[in-house]
Amino acid sequence: MLTPDFAVMALYMLGIVLTGFWARRKITSQEEFLVAGRSVGLLLYAGTLAAIVLGGASTVGGVKLGYQYGLSGMWLVFMYGLGILVLSVWFVPKILDMNLYTVPELLGRRFSRRVRIAGGIVMAAYDFMVAVTATIAVGAVMKVILGMPRTEAIFLSSIVMVFYSVIGGMWSLTITDIVQFVIKTVGILFVLLPASILHAGGFGAMAAKLPDGFLNLGHIGGAKIFSFFILYFFGITIGQDVWQRVFTAKNLRVARTGGVLVALYCFVYAAAGGLIGAAAHVFLPPLADPDSAFAYAVNEVLPVGMRGLVLAAALAAMTEEAQRFGLANPEAAAQAAAFHESLKRLDAAAQGLSIRLVNALVPGLTAVAEAMVHLSQLIADVDEIAELDINPLIVDDRGVTAVDARIVVAARHVAGELEHLRAARALGAQRHVSLGAVR
């Protein structure tokens, strides 16, 4: 059954697939495919970096931690922002001018080919783990909100993610990142956050109903905050998915300024997730699976249609995370680039075939049209022609050839038309005739 929420999701998926096709036009080299030609400006850069940093863990995971621990659940996403801040201010100036494609490539230049391969394997394993987690999260959220079976939801979303990233490369990801950044900002910060707080009775009522310490930044505990620092601060500073966005920056100013802006945005997004989860703790019953807090909060708070927008925001976040095993993985990136080159060669071959077909068909069709005009004139001039059959009529780039022809004339003979009858009989006797010359 087609619901408004499903329609919104379908439009979202269709839009990013069409974006992949559109982005193909901008790709003329491997550098365009893998790092968008290193020509991305500040607005696009900040949007694409924010989109890849704030994935499913930041959106669904941030709300989950807020549901469990209150505002202090923001520390996970806060560490992402802190990592991006340090990366942009400290590391980017040292690495950006090296014209790299991947982090393992840096390891290869600095150490050896073996170190590069080892780094690629570790990164591939990490990216695969994150991609699987995010893809499963996509299925879980779509199952709760749309009622779609999890397997079908995972299959559908995976096809879309792989398709538009491989078809359009980094340009496709950059453009869709901007779209997803806008969707997440509107859906999470300007729709779900205020709606959740209002549904909980307002901030004052929410604070009164929450358990003690839920609005305390230290409630989650120092040990968990430290584990977030170790895992997510350092993880984001070495992540290939992040660095591949950095490599798209037009210059150092874009990379540094955009990174600082994204870090500030991460801090705001972190607080939003914690507050949404805390509000959900007020109006939702106890959940056996806190991972579902985001989906149930959306179902509880938002009307039909608006849920589709916020689901698109969550899906946007999780698809970004799932893409880490796509172009962000060095080996997958190389395979995707090779696949795209194959597509380009196929396009060129198809264009050449089209040109040859046009060159062959246009003269032939013109000759057929001219022959039909002259045959029509012959029939109009010679009333005695009762039937005319030409079979076969061969058409090529030189014109038309009547291999055989049969003309049936009426029984009456008019002296004044003998000349035309001779011409008609001569047409039937010819084996190779230019019909344009028949009068």
CSV table of C-alpha atoms in Angstrom, one decimal:
chain,number,residue,atom,x,y,z
A,1,MET,CA,0.0,0.0,0.0
A,2,LEU,CA,1.4,3.4,-1.0
A,3,THR,CA,1.4,5.7,2.0
A,4,PRO,CA,2.7,9.4,2.1
A,5,ASP,CA,5.7,8.3,4.1
A,6,PHE,CA,6.6,5.6,1.5
A,7,ALA,CA,6.1,8.2,-1.3
A,8,VAL,CA,8.5,10.6,0.4
A,9,MET,CA,11.1,7.8,0.7
A,10,ALA,CA,10.6,6.7,-2.9
A,11,LEU,CA,11.1,10.3,-4.1
A,12,TYR,CA,14.3,10.5,-2.0
A,13,MET,CA,15.8,7.3,-3.4
A,14,LEU,CA,14.8,8.2,-7.0
A,15,GLY,CA,16.4,11.7,-6.5
A,16,ILE,CA,19.8,10.4,-5.5
A,17,VAL,CA,19.8,7.8,-8.3
A,18,LEU,CA,19.1,10.6,-10.8
A,19,THR,CA,21.8,12.6,-9.2
A,20,GLY,CA,24.3,9.8,-9.9
A,21,PHE,CA,23.4,9.9,-13.6
A,22,TRP,CA,23.7,13.7,-13.6
A,23,ALA,CA,27.1,13.6,-11.9
A,24,ARG,CA,28.5,11.3,-14.6
A,25,ARG,CA,28.7,14.2,-17.0
A,26,LYS,CA,31.3,16.0,-14.8
A,27,ILE,CA,33.7,13.0,-14.7
A,28,THR,CA,36.5,13.1,-17.3
A,29,SER,CA,39.3,11.4,-15.3
A,30,GLN,CA,40.1,9.2,-12.4
A,31,GLU,CA,40.8,12.3,-10.3
A,32,GLU,CA,37.3,13.6,-11.1
A,33,PHE,CA,35.9,10.2,-10.1
A,34,LEU,CA,37.8,9.6,-6.8
A,35,VAL,CA,38.2,13.2,-5.4
A,36,ALA,CA,35.9,15.4,-7.6
A,37,GLY,CA,38.9,17.0,-9.3
A,38,ARG,CA,40.1,18.5,-6.1
A,39,SER,CA,37.9,21.5,-6.9
A,40,VAL,CA,35.1,21.6,-4.3
A,41,GLY,CA,34.3,25.0,-2.8
A,42,LEU,CA,33.5,25.9,0.8
A,43,LEU,CA,29.7,25.3,0.7
A,44,LEU,CA,29.9,21.9,-1.0
A,45,TYR,CA,32.9,20.9,1.1
A,46,ALA,CA,31.3,21.7,4.4
A,47,GLY,CA,28.1,20.0,3.4
A,48,THR,CA,29.7,16.8,2.2
A,49,LEU,CA,32.1,16.6,5.2
A,50,ALA,CA,29.2,17.1,7.7
A,51,ALA,CA,27.1,14.5,5.9
A,52,ILE,CA,29.8,11.8,6.1
A,53,VAL,CA,30.7,12.5,9.7
A,54,LEU,CA,27.2,12.6,11.0
A,55,GLY,CA,26.1,9.1,10.0
A,56,GLY,CA,23.8,6.5,11.5
A,57,ALA,CA,25.8,6.3,14.7
A,58,SER,CA,25.4,10.0,15.2
A,59,THR,CA,21.7,10.1,14.4
A,60,VAL,CA,20.2,6.8,15.6
A,61,GLY,CA,23.0,6.1,18.0
A,62,GLY,CA,22.9,9.6,19.5
A,63,VAL,CA,19.2,9.4,20.2
A,64,LYS,CA,19.7,5.9,21.7
A,65,LEU,CA,22.3,7.2,24.1
A,66,GLY,CA,20.0,10.2,24.9
A,67,TYR,CA,17.2,7.8,25.7
A,68,GLN,CA,19.5,5.8,28.1
A,69,TYR,CA,21.5,8.6,29.7
A,70,GLY,CA,19.9,11.9,28.8
A,71,LEU,CA,21.9,14.9,27.6
A,72,SER,CA,25.2,13.3,28.4
A,73,GLY,CA,24.5,10.9,25.5
A,74,MET,CA,25.8,13.7,23.3
A,75,TRP,CA,29.5,12.8,24.1
A,76,LEU,CA,29.7,10.3,21.2
A,77,VAL,CA,28.9,12.8,18.5
A,78,PHE,CA,30.9,15.5,20.4
A,79,MET,CA,34.0,13.4,20.0
A,80,TYR,CA,33.4,13.3,16.2
A,81,GLY,CA,33.3,17.1,16.2
A,82,LEU,CA,36.4,17.4,18.3
A,83,GLY,CA,38.2,15.0,16.0
A,84,ILE,CA,37.2,17.0,12.9
A,85,LEU,CA,38.4,20.2,14.6
A,86,VAL,CA,41.8,18.8,15.4
A,87,LEU,CA,42.1,17.2,11.9
A,88,SER,CA,41.2,20.4,10.1
A,89,VAL,CA,43.5,22.7,12.1
A,90,TRP,CA,46.5,20.4,12.7
A,91,PHE,CA,46.7,17.6,10.1
A,92,VAL,CA,45.1,19.0,7.0
A,93,PRO,CA,47.9,21.7,6.4
A,94,LYS,CA,50.5,19.0,6.5
A,95,ILE,CA,48.8,16.5,4.1
A,96,LEU,CA,46.6,18.3,1.7
A,97,ASP,CA,49.3,19.3,-0.7
A,98,MET,CA,50.5,15.7,-1.2
A,99,ASN,CA,47.8,15.0,-3.8
A,100,LEU,CA,46.8,11.7,-2.2
A,101,TYR,CA,43.7,9.6,-3.0
A,102,THR,CA,43.8,7.3,0.1
A,103,VAL,CA,45.3,7.1,3.6
A,104,PRO,CA,47.1,3.8,2.8
A,105,GLU,CA,48.8,5.7,-0.1
A,106,LEU,CA,50.3,8.0,2.5
A,107,LEU,CA,51.5,5.0,4.5
A,108,GLY,CA,53.1,3.6,1.3
A,109,ARG,CA,55.0,6.8,0.6
A,110,ARG,CA,56.2,7.2,4.1
A,111,PHE,CA,57.0,3.5,4.9
A,112,SER,CA,56.7,0.7,2.4
A,113,ARG,CA,54.3,-1.2,0.1
A,114,ARG,CA,53.7,-3.8,2.8
A,115,VAL,CA,52.6,-1.1,5.3
A,116,ARG,CA,50.3,0.3,2.7
A,117,ILE,CA,48.7,-3.1,2.1
A,118,ALA,CA,48.3,-3.7,5.9
A,119,GLY,CA,46.8,-0.3,6.4
A,120,GLY,CA,44.3,-1.0,3.5
A,121,ILE,CA,43.3,-4.3,5.1
A,122,VAL,CA,42.7,-2.7,8.5
A,123,MET,CA,40.7,0.1,6.9
A,124,ALA,CA,38.7,-2.3,4.8
A,125,ALA,CA,37.8,-4.3,7.8
A,126,TYR,CA,36.7,-1.2,9.8
A,127,ASP,CA,34.7,0.2,6.9
A,128,PHE,CA,33.0,-3.2,6.3
A,129,MET,CA,32.0,-3.3,10.0
A,130,VAL,CA,30.6,0.2,9.9
A,131,ALA,CA,28.8,-0.4,6.5
A,132,VAL,CA,27.1,-3.6,7.8
A,133,THR,CA,26.0,-1.9,11.0
A,134,ALA,CA,24.6,1.1,9.1
A,135,THR,CA,22.8,-1.1,6.5
A,136,ILE,CA,21.2,-3.2,9.3
A,137,ALA,CA,20.1,0.1,11.0
A,138,VAL,CA,18.5,1.2,7.7
A,139,GLY,CA,16.4,-2.0,7.7
A,140,ALA,CA,15.4,-1.6,11.3
A,141,VAL,CA,14.2,2.0,11.0
A,142,MET,CA,12.3,1.4,7.7
A,143,LYS,CA,10.6,-1.7,9.3
A,144,VAL,CA,9.3,0.3,12.3
A,145,ILE,CA,8.1,3.4,10.4
A,146,LEU,CA,7.1,1.9,7.0
A,147,GLY,CA,6.3,-1.6,8.0
A,148,MET,CA,8.6,-2.9,5.3
A,149,PRO,CA,10.2,-6.3,5.9
A,150,ARG,CA,13.8,-5.8,7.0
A,151,THR,CA,15.4,-7.9,4.4
A,152,GLU,CA,13.6,-6.1,1.5
A,153,ALA,CA,14.4,-2.7,3.0
A,154,ILE,CA,18.2,-3.6,3.3
A,155,PHE,CA,18.2,-5.0,-0.2
A,156,LEU,CA,16.5,-1.9,-1.7
A,157,SER,CA,18.6,0.7,0.1
A,158,SER,CA,21.8,-1.2,-0.7
A,159,ILE,CA,21.1,-1.3,-4.4
A,160,VAL,CA,20.5,2.5,-4.4
A,161,MET,CA,23.6,3.3,-2.4
A,162,VAL,CA,25.9,1.2,-4.5
A,163,PHE,CA,24.4,2.3,-7.8
A,164,TYR,CA,24.7,6.1,-7.4
A,165,SER,CA,28.1,6.0,-5.8
A,166,VAL,CA,29.6,3.8,-8.5
A,167,ILE,CA,27.9,5.5,-11.4
A,168,GLY,CA,28.7,9.1,-10.4
A,169,GLY,CA,31.8,8.7,-8.2
A,170,MET,CA,32.8,11.4,-5.8
A,171,TRP,CA,30.9,14.1,-7.7
A,172,SER,CA,27.7,12.0,-7.1
A,173,LEU,CA,28.5,11.6,-3.4
A,174,THR,CA,29.4,15.3,-3.0
A,175,ILE,CA,26.1,16.5,-4.5
A,176,THR,CA,24.0,13.9,-2.7
A,177,ASP,CA,25.9,14.7,0.5
A,178,ILE,CA,24.6,18.3,0.2
A,179,VAL,CA,21.0,17.1,-0.3
A,180,GLN,CA,21.4,14.7,2.7
A,181,PHE,CA,22.9,17.4,4.8
A,182,VAL,CA,19.9,19.7,4.2
A,183,ILE,CA,17.5,16.8,4.8
A,184,LYS,CA,19.2,15.9,8.1
A,185,THR,CA,19.4,19.5,9.3
A,186,VAL,CA,15.7,20.2,8.6
A,187,GLY,CA,14.5,16.8,9.7
A,188,ILE,CA,16.4,16.4,12.9
A,189,LEU,CA,17.2,20.0,14.1
A,190,PHE,CA,14.1,21.8,12.9
A,191,VAL,CA,11.4,19.1,13.0
A,192,LEU,CA,12.1,16.2,15.3
A,193,LEU,CA,13.9,18.1,18.1
A,194,PRO,CA,11.2,20.8,18.8
A,195,ALA,CA,8.4,18.3,18.2
A,196,SER,CA,9.9,15.8,20.7
A,197,ILE,CA,10.4,18.4,23.4
A,198,LEU,CA,6.8,19.7,22.9
A,199,HIS,CA,5.4,16.2,23.0
A,200,ALA,CA,7.2,15.7,26.3
A,201,GLY,CA,5.4,18.8,27.7
A,202,GLY,CA,8.0,21.4,27.1
A,203,PHE,CA,11.5,21.6,28.4
A,204,GLY,CA,10.4,22.4,32.0
A,205,ALA,CA,8.0,19.5,32.2
A,206,MET,CA,10.5,17.2,30.6
A,207,ALA,CA,13.2,18.2,33.1
A,208,ALA,CA,10.7,17.5,36.0
A,209,LYS,CA,9.8,14.0,34.6
A,210,LEU,CA,13.3,12.8,33.8
A,211,PRO,CA,15.3,10.7,36.3
A,212,ASP,CA,17.9,12.6,38.3
A,213,GLY,CA,21.0,13.5,36.4
A,214,PHE,CA,19.5,13.1,32.9
A,215,LEU,CA,20.4,16.7,32.1
A,216,ASN,CA,23.9,16.4,33.7
A,217,LEU,CA,26.7,16.2,31.1
A,218,GLY,CA,28.6,13.7,33.4
A,219,HIS,CA,25.7,11.3,33.9
A,220,ILE,CA,26.9,8.8,31.4
A,221,GLY,CA,30.1,8.3,33.4
A,222,GLY,CA,33.8,9.2,32.9
A,223,ALA,CA,34.8,5.7,31.7
A,224,LYS,CA,32.3,5.8,28.8
A,225,ILE,CA,33.3,9.3,27.9
A,226,PHE,CA,36.9,8.2,27.7
A,227,SER,CA,36.0,5.2,25.6
A,228,PHE,CA,34.2,7.5,23.2
A,229,PHE,CA,37.4,9.7,23.0
A,230,ILE,CA,39.6,6.7,22.2
A,231,LEU,CA,37.2,5.1,19.7
A,232,TYR,CA,35.6,8.1,17.9
A,233,PHE,CA,38.1,11.0,18.3
A,234,PHE,CA,41.0,9.0,16.9
A,235,GLY,CA,38.8,7.0,14.6
A,236,ILE,CA,37.5,10.1,12.8
A,237,THR,CA,41.0,11.6,12.4
A,238,ILE,CA,42.3,8.6,10.4
A,239,GLY,CA,39.1,7.6,8.6
A,240,GLN,CA,39.5,7.2,4.9
A,241,ASP,CA,35.9,8.4,4.3
A,242,VAL,CA,36.7,11.7,6.0
A,243,TRP,CA,40.1,12.1,4.3
A,244,GLN,CA,38.6,11.4,0.9
A,245,ARG,CA,36.3,14.4,1.4
A,246,VAL,CA,39.3,16.4,2.6
A,247,PHE,CA,41.1,15.6,-0.7
A,248,THR,CA,38.2,17.1,-2.7
A,249,ALA,CA,38.8,20.6,-1.2
A,250,LYS,CA,39.9,23.3,-3.7
A,251,ASN,CA,42.6,24.7,-1.4
A,252,LEU,CA,43.8,24.8,2.2
A,253,ARG,CA,41.5,27.6,3.2
A,254,VAL,CA,38.4,25.7,2.1
A,255,ALA,CA,39.5,22.5,3.9
A,256,ARG,CA,40.4,24.3,7.2
A,257,THR,CA,37.5,26.7,7.3
A,258,GLY,CA,35.0,24.1,6.2
A,259,GLY,CA,36.3,21.7,8.8
A,260,VAL,CA,35.9,24.2,11.7
A,261,LEU,CA,32.4,24.9,10.6
A,262,VAL,CA,31.6,21.2,10.5
A,263,ALA,CA,33.0,20.7,14.0
A,264,LEU,CA,30.7,23.4,15.4
A,265,TYR,CA,27.8,21.8,13.6
A,266,CYS,CA,28.7,18.4,15.1
A,267,PHE,CA,28.5,20.0,18.6
A,268,VAL,CA,25.0,21.3,17.9
A,269,TYR,CA,23.9,17.9,16.4
A,270,ALA,CA,25.3,16.1,19.4
A,271,ALA,CA,23.2,18.1,21.8
A,272,ALA,CA,20.1,17.6,19.6
A,273,GLY,CA,20.4,13.9,19.7
A,274,GLY,CA,20.8,13.8,23.4
A,275,LEU,CA,17.7,16.0,23.9
A,276,ILE,CA,15.6,14.0,21.5
A,277,GLY,CA,16.5,10.8,23.3
A,278,ALA,CA,15.8,12.4,26.7
A,279,ALA,CA,12.4,13.6,25.5
A,280,ALA,CA,11.7,10.1,24.2
A,281,HIS,CA,12.5,8.7,27.6
A,282,VAL,CA,9.5,10.8,28.9
A,283,PHE,CA,6.8,9.9,26.4
A,284,LEU,CA,7.8,6.4,25.3
A,285,PRO,CA,7.2,3.2,27.4
A,286,PRO,CA,10.4,1.3,28.5
A,287,LEU,CA,11.9,-0.2,25.4
A,288,ALA,CA,13.5,-3.7,25.3
A,289,ASP,CA,15.7,-2.5,22.4
A,290,PRO,CA,17.0,1.1,22.9
A,291,ASP,CA,18.3,1.1,19.3
A,292,SER,CA,14.6,1.5,18.3
A,293,ALA,CA,14.2,4.7,20.3
A,294,PHE,CA,14.7,6.9,17.3
A,295,ALA,CA,12.1,5.1,15.1
A,296,TYR,CA,9.5,4.9,17.9
A,297,ALA,CA,10.0,8.6,18.7
A,298,VAL,CA,9.4,9.5,15.1
A,299,ASN,CA,6.2,7.4,15.0
A,300,GLU,CA,4.9,8.8,18.2
A,301,VAL,CA,5.6,12.5,17.6
A,302,LEU,CA,5.2,13.2,13.9
A,303,PRO,CA,2.2,13.0,11.6
A,304,VAL,CA,2.0,10.9,8.5
A,305,GLY,CA,4.0,12.5,5.7
A,306,MET,CA,6.3,14.3,8.1
A,307,ARG,CA,7.5,10.9,9.3
A,308,GLY,CA,8.7,10.3,5.7
A,309,LEU,CA,10.9,13.4,5.8
A,310,VAL,CA,12.5,12.5,9.1
A,311,LEU,CA,13.0,8.9,7.9
A,312,ALA,CA,14.7,10.3,4.8
A,313,ALA,CA,16.9,12.2,7.2
A,314,ALA,CA,17.8,9.1,9.1
A,315,LEU,CA,18.3,7.1,5.9
A,316,ALA,CA,20.5,9.9,4.5
A,317,ALA,CA,22.7,9.6,7.6
A,318,MET,CA,22.9,5.8,7.5
A,319,THR,CA,23.6,5.6,3.8
A,320,GLU,CA,26.5,8.0,4.2
A,321,GLU,CA,27.9,5.6,6.8
A,322,ALA,CA,27.3,2.6,4.7
A,323,GLN,CA,29.2,4.2,1.8
A,324,ARG,CA,32.4,3.8,3.8
A,325,PHE,CA,32.9,0.4,2.2
A,326,GLY,CA,32.4,2.0,-1.2
A,327,LEU,CA,34.7,4.7,-2.6
A,328,ALA,CA,36.2,5.2,0.8
A,329,ASN,CA,37.8,1.8,0.7
A,330,PRO,CA,41.0,1.9,-1.4
A,331,GLU,CA,40.4,-1.3,-3.2
A,332,ALA,CA,36.7,-0.7,-3.8
A,333,ALA,CA,37.5,2.7,-5.0
A,334,ALA,CA,40.0,1.4,-7.6
A,335,GLN,CA,37.4,-1.2,-8.7
A,336,ALA,CA,34.7,1.5,-9.0
A,337,ALA,CA,37.0,3.7,-11.0
A,338,ALA,CA,37.8,0.9,-13.3
A,339,PHE,CA,34.1,0.1,-13.7
A,340,HIS,CA,33.4,3.8,-14.5
A,341,GLU,CA,36.1,3.7,-17.2
A,342,SER,CA,34.4,0.7,-18.7
A,343,LEU,CA,31.1,2.6,-18.7
A,344,LYS,CA,32.9,5.5,-20.5
A,345,ARG,CA,34.3,3.1,-23.1
A,346,LEU,CA,30.9,1.5,-23.6
A,347,ASP,CA,29.4,5.0,-24.0
A,348,ALA,CA,32.0,5.8,-26.6
A,349,ALA,CA,31.3,2.6,-28.5
A,350,ALA,CA,27.6,3.2,-28.4
A,351,GLN,CA,28.1,6.7,-29.7
A,352,GLY,CA,30.2,5.4,-32.6
A,353,LEU,CA,27.6,2.8,-33.4
A,354,SER,CA,24.9,5.5,-33.4
A,355,ILE,CA,26.9,7.6,-35.8
A,356,ARG,CA,27.5,4.7,-38.2
A,357,LEU,CA,23.8,3.9,-38.1
A,358,VAL,CA,22.8,7.5,-38.8
A,359,ASN,CA,25.3,7.7,-41.7
A,360,ALA,CA,23.9,4.5,-43.2
A,361,LEU,CA,20.2,5.1,-42.5
A,362,VAL,CA,19.8,8.8,-43.6
A,363,PRO,CA,20.9,8.3,-47.2
A,364,GLY,CA,19.0,5.1,-47.5
A,365,LEU,CA,15.8,6.6,-46.1
A,366,THR,CA,16.2,9.6,-48.3
A,367,ALA,CA,16.5,7.3,-51.4
A,368,VAL,CA,13.4,5.3,-50.4
A,369,ALA,CA,11.4,8.5,-50.0
A,370,GLU,CA,12.5,9.8,-53.4
A,371,ALA,CA,11.7,6.5,-55.0
A,372,MET,CA,8.2,6.5,-53.5
A,373,VAL,CA,7.6,10.0,-54.8
A,374,HIS,CA,8.6,8.9,-58.4
A,375,LEU,CA,6.6,5.7,-58.2
A,376,SER,CA,3.5,7.7,-57.1
A,377,GLN,CA,4.0,10.0,-60.0
A,378,LEU,CA,4.3,7.0,-62.4
A,379,ILE,CA,1.0,5.6,-61.1
A,380,ALA,CA,-0.7,9.0,-61.4
A,381,ASP,CA,0.5,9.4,-65.0
A,382,VAL,CA,-0.3,5.9,-66.2
A,383,ASP,CA,-3.9,5.1,-65.6
A,384,GLU,CA,-3.6,1.5,-67.0
A,385,ILE,CA,-1.4,0.4,-64.0
A,386,ALA,CA,-3.7,-1.8,-61.9
A,387,GLU,CA,-1.0,-3.4,-59.6
A,388,LEU,CA,2.7,-2.7,-58.9
A,389,ASP,CA,4.8,-5.0,-56.9
A,390,ILE,CA,8.6,-4.5,-56.2
A,391,ASN,CA,10.1,-7.3,-54.1
A,392,PRO,CA,12.7,-7.1,-52.8
A,393,LEU,CA,13.8,-3.5,-52.7
A,394,ILE,CA,17.4,-3.3,-51.3
A,395,VAL,CA,18.4,-0.1,-49.5
A,396,ASP,CA,22.0,0.8,-48.8
A,397,ASP,CA,24.2,4.0,-48.5
A,398,ARG,CA,24.3,4.2,-52.4
A,399,GLY,CA,20.5,4.4,-52.8
A,400,VAL,CA,17.8,1.7,-53.7
A,401,THR,CA,17.9,-1.3,-55.9
A,402,ALA,CA,14.8,-3.0,-57.3
A,403,VAL,CA,15.8,-6.6,-57.6
A,404,ASP,CA,12.5,-7.7,-59.1
A,405,ALA,CA,9.3,-5.9,-60.1
A,406,ARG,CA,5.8,-6.9,-61.4
A,407,ILE,CA,3.3,-4.5,-63.0
A,408,VAL,CA,-0.3,-5.5,-63.9
A,409,VAL,CA,-2.0,-3.3,-66.5
A,410,ALA,CA,-5.6,-2.9,-67.4
A,411,ALA,CA,-7.0,-4.6,-70.6
A,412,ARG,CA,-7.7,-1.3,-72.5
A,413,HIS,CA,-5.1,0.1,-74.7
A,414,VAL,CA,-4.9,3.8,-75.5
A,415,ALA,CA,-2.7,4.9,-78.3
A,416,GLY,CA,-1.7,8.1,-76.6
A,417,GLU,CA,-0.3,6.3,-73.5
A,418,LEU,CA,2.0,3.8,-75.3
A,419,GLU,CA,5.1,5.6,-74.3
A,420,HIS,CA,4.2,5.4,-70.6
A,421,LEU,CA,3.4,1.7,-70.9
A,422,ARG,CA,6.8,1.0,-72.4
A,423,ALA,CA,8.4,2.9,-69.5
A,424,ALA,CA,6.5,0.8,-67.0
A,425,ARG,CA,7.5,-2.5,-68.7
A,426,ALA,CA,11.1,-1.3,-68.8
A,427,LEU,CA,10.9,-0.8,-65.1
A,428,GLY,CA,9.8,-4.4,-64.5
A,429,ALA,CA,12.6,-5.7,-66.7
A,430,GLN,CA,15.5,-3.8,-65.0
A,431,ARG,CA,17.6,-5.7,-62.4
A,432,HIS,CA,19.3,-2.6,-61.0
A,433,VAL,CA,17.5,0.7,-61.4
A,434,SER,CA,17.7,4.1,-59.9
A,435,LEU,CA,14.0,4.7,-59.2
A,436,GLY,CA,14.7,8.5,-58.9
A,437,ALA,CA,15.2,8.5,-62.7
A,438,VAL,CA,11.8,6.9,-63.6
A,439,ARG,CA,9.3,9.4,-65.0
